Coordinates of C-alpha atoms and ligand atoms in Angstrom, one line a residue:
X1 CA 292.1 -90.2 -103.4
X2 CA 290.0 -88.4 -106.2
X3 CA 287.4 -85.6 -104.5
X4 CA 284.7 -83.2 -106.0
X5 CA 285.3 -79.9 -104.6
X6 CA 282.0 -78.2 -104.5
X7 CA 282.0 -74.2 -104.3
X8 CA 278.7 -72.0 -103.9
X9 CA 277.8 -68.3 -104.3
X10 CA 276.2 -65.2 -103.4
X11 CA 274.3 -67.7 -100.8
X12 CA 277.0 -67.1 -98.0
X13 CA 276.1 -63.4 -98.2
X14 CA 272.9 -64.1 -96.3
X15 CA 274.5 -63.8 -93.3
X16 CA 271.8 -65.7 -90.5
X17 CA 269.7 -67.0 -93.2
X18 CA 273.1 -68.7 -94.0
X19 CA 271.6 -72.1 -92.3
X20 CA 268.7 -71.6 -94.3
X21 CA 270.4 -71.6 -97.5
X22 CA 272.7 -74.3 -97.1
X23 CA 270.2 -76.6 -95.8
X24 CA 268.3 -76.0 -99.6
X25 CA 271.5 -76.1 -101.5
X26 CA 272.8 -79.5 -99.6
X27 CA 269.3 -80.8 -100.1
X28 CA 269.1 -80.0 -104.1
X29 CA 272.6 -81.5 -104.7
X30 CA 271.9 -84.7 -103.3
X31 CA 268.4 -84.7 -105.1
X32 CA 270.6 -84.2 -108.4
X33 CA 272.8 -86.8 -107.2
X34 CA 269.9 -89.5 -106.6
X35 CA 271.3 -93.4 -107.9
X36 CA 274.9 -92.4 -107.9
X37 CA 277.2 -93.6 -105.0
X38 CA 279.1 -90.9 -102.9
X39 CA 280.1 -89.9 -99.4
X40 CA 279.2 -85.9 -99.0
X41 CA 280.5 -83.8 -96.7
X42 CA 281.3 -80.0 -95.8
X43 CA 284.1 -78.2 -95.3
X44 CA 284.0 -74.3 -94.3
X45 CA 282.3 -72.7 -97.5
X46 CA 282.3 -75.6 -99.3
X47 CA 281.3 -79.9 -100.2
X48 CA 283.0 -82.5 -101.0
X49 CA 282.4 -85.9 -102.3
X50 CA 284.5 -88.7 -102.0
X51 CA 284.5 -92.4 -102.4
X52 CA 282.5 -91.9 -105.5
X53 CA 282.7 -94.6 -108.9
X54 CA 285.3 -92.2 -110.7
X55 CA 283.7 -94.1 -114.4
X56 CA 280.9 -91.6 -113.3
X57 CA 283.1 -88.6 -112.2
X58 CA 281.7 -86.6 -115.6
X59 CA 278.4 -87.5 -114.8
X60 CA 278.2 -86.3 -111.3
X61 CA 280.2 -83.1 -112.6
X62 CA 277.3 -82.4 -115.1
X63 CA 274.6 -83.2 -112.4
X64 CA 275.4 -80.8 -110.0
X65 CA 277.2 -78.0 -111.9
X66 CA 273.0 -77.4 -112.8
X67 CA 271.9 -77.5 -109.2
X68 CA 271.1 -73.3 -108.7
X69 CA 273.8 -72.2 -106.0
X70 CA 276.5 -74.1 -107.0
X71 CA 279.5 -71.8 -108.1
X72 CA 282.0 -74.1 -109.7
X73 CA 283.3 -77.5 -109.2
X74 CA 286.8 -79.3 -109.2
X75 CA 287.9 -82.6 -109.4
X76 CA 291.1 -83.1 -106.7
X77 CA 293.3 -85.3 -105.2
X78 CA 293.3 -85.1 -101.6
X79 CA 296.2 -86.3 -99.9
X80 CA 298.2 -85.9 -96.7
X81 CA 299.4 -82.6 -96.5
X82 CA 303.3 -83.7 -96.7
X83 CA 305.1 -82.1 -98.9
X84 CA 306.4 -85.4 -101.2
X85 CA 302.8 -86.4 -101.3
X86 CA 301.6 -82.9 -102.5
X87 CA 304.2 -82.6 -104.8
X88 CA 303.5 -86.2 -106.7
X89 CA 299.8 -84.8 -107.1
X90 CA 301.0 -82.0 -108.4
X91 CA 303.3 -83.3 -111.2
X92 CA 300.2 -85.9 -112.0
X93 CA 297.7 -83.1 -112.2
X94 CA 300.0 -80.9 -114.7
X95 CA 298.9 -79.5 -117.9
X96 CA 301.0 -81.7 -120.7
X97 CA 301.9 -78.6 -122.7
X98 CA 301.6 -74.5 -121.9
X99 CA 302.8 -72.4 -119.1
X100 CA 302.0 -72.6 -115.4
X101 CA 302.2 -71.4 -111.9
X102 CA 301.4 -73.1 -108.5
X103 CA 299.1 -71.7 -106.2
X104 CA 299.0 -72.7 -102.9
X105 CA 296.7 -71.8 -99.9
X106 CA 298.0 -72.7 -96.6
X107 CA 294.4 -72.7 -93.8
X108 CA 296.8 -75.0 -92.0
X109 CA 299.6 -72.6 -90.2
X110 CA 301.0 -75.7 -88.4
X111 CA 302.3 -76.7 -91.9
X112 CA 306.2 -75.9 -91.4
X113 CA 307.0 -74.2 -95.6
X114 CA 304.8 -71.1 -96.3
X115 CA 302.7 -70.9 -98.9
X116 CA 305.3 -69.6 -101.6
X117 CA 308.0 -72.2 -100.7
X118 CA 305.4 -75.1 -101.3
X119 CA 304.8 -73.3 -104.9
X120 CA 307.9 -72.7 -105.6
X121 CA 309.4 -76.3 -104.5
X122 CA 306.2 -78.2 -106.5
X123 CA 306.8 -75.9 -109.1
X124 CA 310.4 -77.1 -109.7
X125 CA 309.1 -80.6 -109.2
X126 CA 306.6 -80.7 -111.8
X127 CA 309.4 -78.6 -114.5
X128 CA 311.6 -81.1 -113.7
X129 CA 309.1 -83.9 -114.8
X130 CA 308.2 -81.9 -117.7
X131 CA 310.8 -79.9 -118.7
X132 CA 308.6 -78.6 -122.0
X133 CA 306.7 -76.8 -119.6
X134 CA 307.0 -73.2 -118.7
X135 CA 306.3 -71.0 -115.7
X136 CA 304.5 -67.4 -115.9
X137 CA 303.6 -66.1 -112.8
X138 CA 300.9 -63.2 -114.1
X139 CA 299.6 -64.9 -116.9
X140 CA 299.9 -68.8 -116.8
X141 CA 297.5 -70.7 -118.9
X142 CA 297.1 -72.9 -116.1
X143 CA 297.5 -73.1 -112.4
X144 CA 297.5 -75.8 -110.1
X145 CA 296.2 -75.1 -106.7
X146 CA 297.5 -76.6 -103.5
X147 CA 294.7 -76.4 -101.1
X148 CA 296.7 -77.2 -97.5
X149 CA 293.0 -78.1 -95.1
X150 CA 293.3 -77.8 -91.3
X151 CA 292.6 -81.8 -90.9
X152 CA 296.0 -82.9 -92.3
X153 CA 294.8 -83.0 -95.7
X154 CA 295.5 -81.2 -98.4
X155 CA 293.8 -80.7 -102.0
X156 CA 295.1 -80.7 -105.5
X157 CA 293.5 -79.4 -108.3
X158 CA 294.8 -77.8 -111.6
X159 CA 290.7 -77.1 -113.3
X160 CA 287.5 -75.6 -112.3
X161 CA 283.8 -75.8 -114.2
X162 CA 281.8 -73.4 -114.1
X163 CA 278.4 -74.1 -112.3
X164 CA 275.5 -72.0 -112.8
X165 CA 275.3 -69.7 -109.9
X166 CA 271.7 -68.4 -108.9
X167 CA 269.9 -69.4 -105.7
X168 CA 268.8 -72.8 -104.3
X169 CA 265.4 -73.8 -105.4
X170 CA 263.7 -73.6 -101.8
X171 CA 265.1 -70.0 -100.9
X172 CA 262.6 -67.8 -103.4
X173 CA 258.9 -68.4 -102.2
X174 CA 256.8 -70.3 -104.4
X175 CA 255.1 -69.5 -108.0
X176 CA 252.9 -70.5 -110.3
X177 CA 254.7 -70.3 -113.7
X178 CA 252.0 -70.6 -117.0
X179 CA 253.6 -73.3 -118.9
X180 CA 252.6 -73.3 -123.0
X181 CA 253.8 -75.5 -125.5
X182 CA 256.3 -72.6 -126.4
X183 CA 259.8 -71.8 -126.3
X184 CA 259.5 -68.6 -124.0
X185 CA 257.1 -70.0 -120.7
X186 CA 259.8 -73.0 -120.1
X187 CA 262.8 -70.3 -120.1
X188 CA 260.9 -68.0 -117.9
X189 CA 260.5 -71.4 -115.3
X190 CA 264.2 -71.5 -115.2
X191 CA 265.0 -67.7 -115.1
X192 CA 262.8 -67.8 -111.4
X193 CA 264.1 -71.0 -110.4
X194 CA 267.5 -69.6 -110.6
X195 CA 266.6 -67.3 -108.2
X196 CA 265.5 -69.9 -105.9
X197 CA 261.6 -70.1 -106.5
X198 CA 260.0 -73.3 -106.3
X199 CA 257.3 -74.1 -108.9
X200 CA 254.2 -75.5 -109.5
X201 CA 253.3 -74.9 -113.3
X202 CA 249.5 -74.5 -114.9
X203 CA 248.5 -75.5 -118.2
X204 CA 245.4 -74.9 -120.2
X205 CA 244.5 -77.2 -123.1
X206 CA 241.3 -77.2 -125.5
X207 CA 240.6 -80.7 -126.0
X208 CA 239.3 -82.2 -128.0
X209 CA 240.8 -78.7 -130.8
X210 CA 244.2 -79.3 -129.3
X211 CA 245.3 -82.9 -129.1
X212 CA 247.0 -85.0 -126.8
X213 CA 250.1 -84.9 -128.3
X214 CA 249.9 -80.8 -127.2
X215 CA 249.2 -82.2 -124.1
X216 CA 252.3 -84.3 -123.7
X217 CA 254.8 -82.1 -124.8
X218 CA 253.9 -79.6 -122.0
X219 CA 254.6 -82.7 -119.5
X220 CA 257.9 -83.3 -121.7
X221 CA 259.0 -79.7 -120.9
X222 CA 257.6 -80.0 -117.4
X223 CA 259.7 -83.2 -117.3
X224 CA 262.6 -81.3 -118.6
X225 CA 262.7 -78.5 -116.3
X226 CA 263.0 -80.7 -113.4
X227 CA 266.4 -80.7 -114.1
X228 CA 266.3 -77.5 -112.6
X229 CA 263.4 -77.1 -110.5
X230 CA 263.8 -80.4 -108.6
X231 CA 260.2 -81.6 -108.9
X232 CA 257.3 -80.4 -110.9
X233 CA 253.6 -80.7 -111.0
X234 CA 251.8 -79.4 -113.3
X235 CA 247.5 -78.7 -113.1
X236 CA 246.2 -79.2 -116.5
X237 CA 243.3 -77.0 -116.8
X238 CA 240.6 -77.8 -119.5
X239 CA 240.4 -74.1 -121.3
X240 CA 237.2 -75.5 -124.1
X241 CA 234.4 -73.7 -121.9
X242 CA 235.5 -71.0 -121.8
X243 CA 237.2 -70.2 -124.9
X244 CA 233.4 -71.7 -126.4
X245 CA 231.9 -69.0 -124.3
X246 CA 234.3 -66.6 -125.3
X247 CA 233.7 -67.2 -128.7
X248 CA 230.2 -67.2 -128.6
X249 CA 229.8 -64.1 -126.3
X250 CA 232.6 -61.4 -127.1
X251 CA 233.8 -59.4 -130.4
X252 CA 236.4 -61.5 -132.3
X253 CA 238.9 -59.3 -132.2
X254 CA 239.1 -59.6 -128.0
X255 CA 239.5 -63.2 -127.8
X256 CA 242.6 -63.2 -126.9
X257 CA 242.6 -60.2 -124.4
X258 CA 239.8 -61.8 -122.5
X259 CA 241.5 -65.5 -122.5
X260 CA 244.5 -64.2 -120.9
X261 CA 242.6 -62.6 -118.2
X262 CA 240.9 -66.1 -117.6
X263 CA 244.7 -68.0 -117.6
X264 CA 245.6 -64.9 -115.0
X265 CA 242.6 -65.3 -112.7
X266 CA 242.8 -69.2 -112.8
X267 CA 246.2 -69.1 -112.4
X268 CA 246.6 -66.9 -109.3
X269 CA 243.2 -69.2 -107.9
X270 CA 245.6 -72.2 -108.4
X271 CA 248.3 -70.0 -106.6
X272 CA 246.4 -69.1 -103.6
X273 CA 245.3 -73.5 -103.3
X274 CA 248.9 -74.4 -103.3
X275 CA 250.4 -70.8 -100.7
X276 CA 252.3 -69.4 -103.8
X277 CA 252.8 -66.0 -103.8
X278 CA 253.4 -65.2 -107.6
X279 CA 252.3 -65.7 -110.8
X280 CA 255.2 -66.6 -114.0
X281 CA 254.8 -66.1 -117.9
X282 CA 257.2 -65.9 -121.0
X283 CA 255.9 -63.2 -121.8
X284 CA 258.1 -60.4 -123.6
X285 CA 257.1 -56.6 -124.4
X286 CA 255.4 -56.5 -128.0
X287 CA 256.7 -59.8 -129.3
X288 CA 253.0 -60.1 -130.1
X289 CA 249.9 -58.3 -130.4
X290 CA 248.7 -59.9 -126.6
X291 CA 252.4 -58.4 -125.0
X292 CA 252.0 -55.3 -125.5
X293 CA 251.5 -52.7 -122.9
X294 CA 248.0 -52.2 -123.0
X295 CA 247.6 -56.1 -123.6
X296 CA 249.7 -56.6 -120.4
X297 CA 247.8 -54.0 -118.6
X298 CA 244.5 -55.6 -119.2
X299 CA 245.5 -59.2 -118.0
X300 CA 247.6 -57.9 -115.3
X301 CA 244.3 -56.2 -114.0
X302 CA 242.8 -59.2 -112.8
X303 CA 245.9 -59.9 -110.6
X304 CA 246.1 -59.4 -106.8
X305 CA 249.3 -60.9 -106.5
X306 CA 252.8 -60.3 -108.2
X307 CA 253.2 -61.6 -111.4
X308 CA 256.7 -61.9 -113.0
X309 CA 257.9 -61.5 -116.2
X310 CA 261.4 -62.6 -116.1
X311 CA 261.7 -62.0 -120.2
X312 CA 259.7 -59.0 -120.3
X313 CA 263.1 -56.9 -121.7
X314 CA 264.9 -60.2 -123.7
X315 CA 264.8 -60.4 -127.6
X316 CA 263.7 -63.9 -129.0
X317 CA 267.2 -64.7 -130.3
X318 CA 267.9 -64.3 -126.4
X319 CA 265.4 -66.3 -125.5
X320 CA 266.2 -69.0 -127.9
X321 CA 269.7 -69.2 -126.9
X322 CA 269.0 -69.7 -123.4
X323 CA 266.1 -72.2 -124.0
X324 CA 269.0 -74.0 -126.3
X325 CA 271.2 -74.0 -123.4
X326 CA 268.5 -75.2 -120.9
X327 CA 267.8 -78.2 -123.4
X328 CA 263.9 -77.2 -124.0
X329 CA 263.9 -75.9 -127.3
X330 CA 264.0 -78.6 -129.3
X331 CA 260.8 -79.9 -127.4
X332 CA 259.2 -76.7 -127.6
X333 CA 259.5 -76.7 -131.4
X334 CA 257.8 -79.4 -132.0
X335 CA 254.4 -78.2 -134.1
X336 CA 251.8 -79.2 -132.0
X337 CA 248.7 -76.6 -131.8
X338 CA 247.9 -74.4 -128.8
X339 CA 245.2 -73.1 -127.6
X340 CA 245.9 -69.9 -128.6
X341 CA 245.7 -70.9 -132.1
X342 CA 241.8 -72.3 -132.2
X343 CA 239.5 -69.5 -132.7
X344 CA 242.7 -67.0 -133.7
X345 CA 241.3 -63.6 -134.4
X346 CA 242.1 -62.6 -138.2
X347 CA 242.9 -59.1 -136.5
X348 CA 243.3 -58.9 -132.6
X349 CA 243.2 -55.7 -130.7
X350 CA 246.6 -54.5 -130.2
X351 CA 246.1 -52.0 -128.0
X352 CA 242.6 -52.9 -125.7
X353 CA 241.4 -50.3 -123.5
X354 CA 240.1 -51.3 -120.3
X355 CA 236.9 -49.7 -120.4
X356 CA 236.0 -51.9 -123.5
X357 CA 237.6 -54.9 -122.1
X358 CA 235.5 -54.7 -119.4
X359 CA 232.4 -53.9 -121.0
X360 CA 232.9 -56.8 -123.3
X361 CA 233.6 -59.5 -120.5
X362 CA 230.3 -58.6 -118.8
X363 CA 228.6 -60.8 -121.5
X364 CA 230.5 -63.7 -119.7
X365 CA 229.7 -65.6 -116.2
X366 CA 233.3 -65.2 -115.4
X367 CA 232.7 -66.6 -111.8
X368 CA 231.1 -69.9 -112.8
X369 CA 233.4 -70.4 -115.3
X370 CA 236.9 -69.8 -113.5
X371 CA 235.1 -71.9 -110.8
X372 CA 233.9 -74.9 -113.3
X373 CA 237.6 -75.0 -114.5
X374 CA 238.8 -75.0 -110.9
X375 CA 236.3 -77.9 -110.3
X376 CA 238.3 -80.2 -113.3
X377 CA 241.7 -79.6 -112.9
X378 CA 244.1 -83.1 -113.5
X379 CA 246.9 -82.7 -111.5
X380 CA 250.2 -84.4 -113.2
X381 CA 253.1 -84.7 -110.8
X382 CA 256.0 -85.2 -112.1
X383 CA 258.9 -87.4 -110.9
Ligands
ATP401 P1 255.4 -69.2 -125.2 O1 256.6 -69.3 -126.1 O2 255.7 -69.4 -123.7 O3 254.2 -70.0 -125.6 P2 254.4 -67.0 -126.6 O4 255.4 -66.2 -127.2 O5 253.7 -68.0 -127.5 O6 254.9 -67.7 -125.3 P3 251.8 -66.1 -125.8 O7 251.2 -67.2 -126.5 O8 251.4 -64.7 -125.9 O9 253.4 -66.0 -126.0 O10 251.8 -66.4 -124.3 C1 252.3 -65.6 -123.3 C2 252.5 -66.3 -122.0 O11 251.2 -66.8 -121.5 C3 253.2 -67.6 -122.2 O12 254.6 -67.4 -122.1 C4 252.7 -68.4 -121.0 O13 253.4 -68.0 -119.8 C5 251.3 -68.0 -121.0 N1 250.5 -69.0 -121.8 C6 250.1 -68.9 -123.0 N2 249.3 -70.0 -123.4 C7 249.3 -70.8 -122.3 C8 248.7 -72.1 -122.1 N3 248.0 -72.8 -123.0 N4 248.9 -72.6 -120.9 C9 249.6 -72.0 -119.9 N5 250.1 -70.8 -120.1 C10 250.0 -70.2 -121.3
MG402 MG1 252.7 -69.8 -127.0

C-alpha cells in the first residue's frame, strides 16, 4: 500500500512541551489537508497517511511540505515486513539509471536477517532486475530505505522532499503583523509564522486617496499567506483623519515620521484587544528614509510591547527572493497606491530627533484620533 511518511523537526527538542507541539503540528497538517481524503496516524517521531486518492499524492505532498514543522516527506510502500515482500518494493521503488545502496533500519529486533543482510540480499535483488544499475556504498546517487516498524510492517522509500522546517503556527504567541500593499510586510508575516507565531494582520488605507483596488490586494496577500499562517484576519483601519490632521497640523517634511508612530500606537491598541504580545513590520535598516535608525527609534518609542523586525538585516534582492518563493510577489507588485504615497514629502527627515518629533506631534489630538480609528475598524476574516 502507498503511505506518506511525514517527518518533523527541532519540535521534538522541546522535551515536556513535546505534547504541546505535536498537538499544533497534527492540528495545522490536517488544516492543510482540508477536502482531501486520508486516514492519519502516528508513529514514534513521525505521521503517516494512508488510504489516500494516490491521483492526488502530489497535491497532498505540496500541501503539507508548507505546513511550518514539517521536516521532509516520503512517499512509501508499506508492506509486511517479510523479506520477498520487502524486496519486490524495493526493485519497484529503484532508480532506472545511476548508482545505489540500500539502507535498511531494523526498530523490529524480532526480524530474523540484521539490518545489513536485508541490504545486501534487496540489493542483489534489485541488480539483478536491473543489471545497468550500480552499487556505491559512500556515495550512491540514490538510496532506498528499508524502514522494518515494530507492528509487522515495514516501509519502502527510495526519495525525500524537503519541507520547510520552522515551528507550528500555534507554538510562538500571537502578533500583530502591519500588512502594506508591499513586497516586504507579507515576507516578514511568514518569517514569524515560521517560528510558530499566529497572526492577526492590521491595515491602514486612505479612502477615498487610495482605492479599493489597494484595498483588495492587501486581502489578496492576506488570502495568500494563509497558506502559511492557517487563518487570517485582517482589521482595516481608515488612516484619512489622521493623515488630514497630520497634514494640516505638522511640517511637511515629518509626515511620515509621525504616521508611523500612529500605525505603531494603533497597532499595538489592536494587539492588546486581540492578547497579542508583539507587533510585525517589513521593515529593513535604511532601505528608506522612514528605516533608518533614528526613523526606527522615533516610531519604536510609542511601543510598550516588542516589535519585530524579522527583515531588519535582509537586502531587497533577499527579500524578493523569498517573497517569490512564498508566492506573494507578484500580488504585491501590482501598482496600486498606498497610503504612504498621498501627501509624500518632497524631502522627509532622514534622521528625526525626538525632541522635535515630539514637539511637532503636540499640535495633534493623538488620543482622539488613535481612539476614532479604533472606533471604525472593519474586520475582514479570512477563510
Ligand atoms: P512594504 O514592502 O512592506 O510595504 P516598504 O518597504 O514599503 O514595506 P514602508 O512603506 O516604510 O516600507 O513600511 C514599513 C513597514 O510599515 C511595512 O513593512 C509595514 O509593516 C508597515 N506599513 C507601511 N504602510 C502600511 C499600511 N498602509 N498598513 C499597514 N502597515 C503598513
Ligand atoms: Mg510599502
Amino acid at each position: 500500500m502507498k503511505v506518506i511518511i511525514i517527518r518533523y523537526s527541532e519540535i521534538h527538542l522541546k522535551g515536556n512541551n513535546r505534547e504541546f507541539f505535536e498537538s499544533a503540528l497534527v492540528s495545522n497538517i490536517k488544516a492543510a489537508l482540508r477536502g482531501f481524503r486520508y486516514e492519519f496516524s502516528r508513529s514514534n517521531a513521525r505521521y503517516v497517511i494512508r488510504n489516500f486518492d494516490e491521483d492526488c499524492t502530489e497535491n497532498i505532498i505540496d500541501a503539507v511540505k508548507n505546513v511550518f514543522g514539517v521536516h521532509s516527506l516520503s512517499l512509501a510502500e508499506e508492506v509486511n515486513s517479510d523479506l520477498a515482500e520487502i524486496s519486490a518494493a524495493a526493485v519497484r521503488m529503484a532508480p532506472a539509471s545511476g548508482t545505489f545502496k540500500v539502507a535498511t533500519n531494523r526498530a523490529d529486533k524480532r526480524f530474523p536477517m540484521p539490518s545489513m543482510t536485508v541490504s545486501a540480499e534487496v540489493g542483489g535483488d534489485i541488480l539483478q532486475a536491473n543489471p545497468t544499475l550500480k552499487v556505491d556504498l559512500f556515495a550512491p546517487q540514490h538510496t532506498v530505505n528499508i524502514d522494518i516498524r515494530e507492528n509487522g510492517k515495514t516501509f519502502v522509500y527510495s526519495q525525500s522532499v524537503k519541507a520547510v522546517n520552522g515551528m507550528p503556527v500555534g507554538t510562538g504567541g500571537k502578533g500583530i503583523v502591519m500588512l502594506s500593499g508591499g513586497i516586504d510586510s507579507p515576507v516578514a508575516a511568514y518569517m514569524m509564522a515560521k517560528r510558530g507565531m499566529t497572526l492577526r494582520a492590521v491595515h491602514f488605507h486612505s479612502f477615498p486617496y487610495t482605492s479599493m483596488q489597494a484595498k483588495q490586494k492587501v486581502l489578496d496577500l492576506a488570502k495568500l499567506l494563509t497558506k502559511y499562517t492557517m487563518h487570517m484576519t485582517v482589521d482595516v483601519v481608515s488612516f484619512t483623519e489622521i493623515q488630514t490632521a497630520i497634514h494640516e497640523k505638522c511640517p511637511e517634511e515629518y509626515m511620515i515620521t509621525i504616521m508611523r508612530r500612529f500605525m505603531m500606537r494603533i497597532a499595538e491598541r489592536i494587539a492588546k484587544l486581540h492578547g497579542a504580545g508583539a507587533v510585525i513590520t517589513g521593515e529593513s535598516l535604511g532601505q528608506v528614509a522612514s528605516q533608518t535608525l533614528e526613523s526606527i527609534t522615533s516610531t519604536n518609542s510609542v511601543a510598550t510591547i516588542p516589535v519585530f523586525r524579522p527583515l531588519i538585516g535582509f537586502d531587497k534582492d533577499e527579500i524578493i527572493e523569498i517573497s517569490q518563493k512564498i508566492g506573494t510577489f507578484d500580488t504585491s507588485i501590482l501598482p496600486y497606491e498606498d497610503c504612504c504615497t498621498i501627501f509624500l514629502p518632497k524631502r522627509p527627515v532622514t534622521k528625526p530627533r525626538l525632541e522635535h518629533v515630539l514637539r511637532v506631534e503636540s499640535a495633534l489630538d493623538v488620543d482622539t484620533l488613535v481612539e476614532n480609528a479604533l472606533a471604525n475598524i472593519e474586520t475582514v476574516t479570512i477563510e
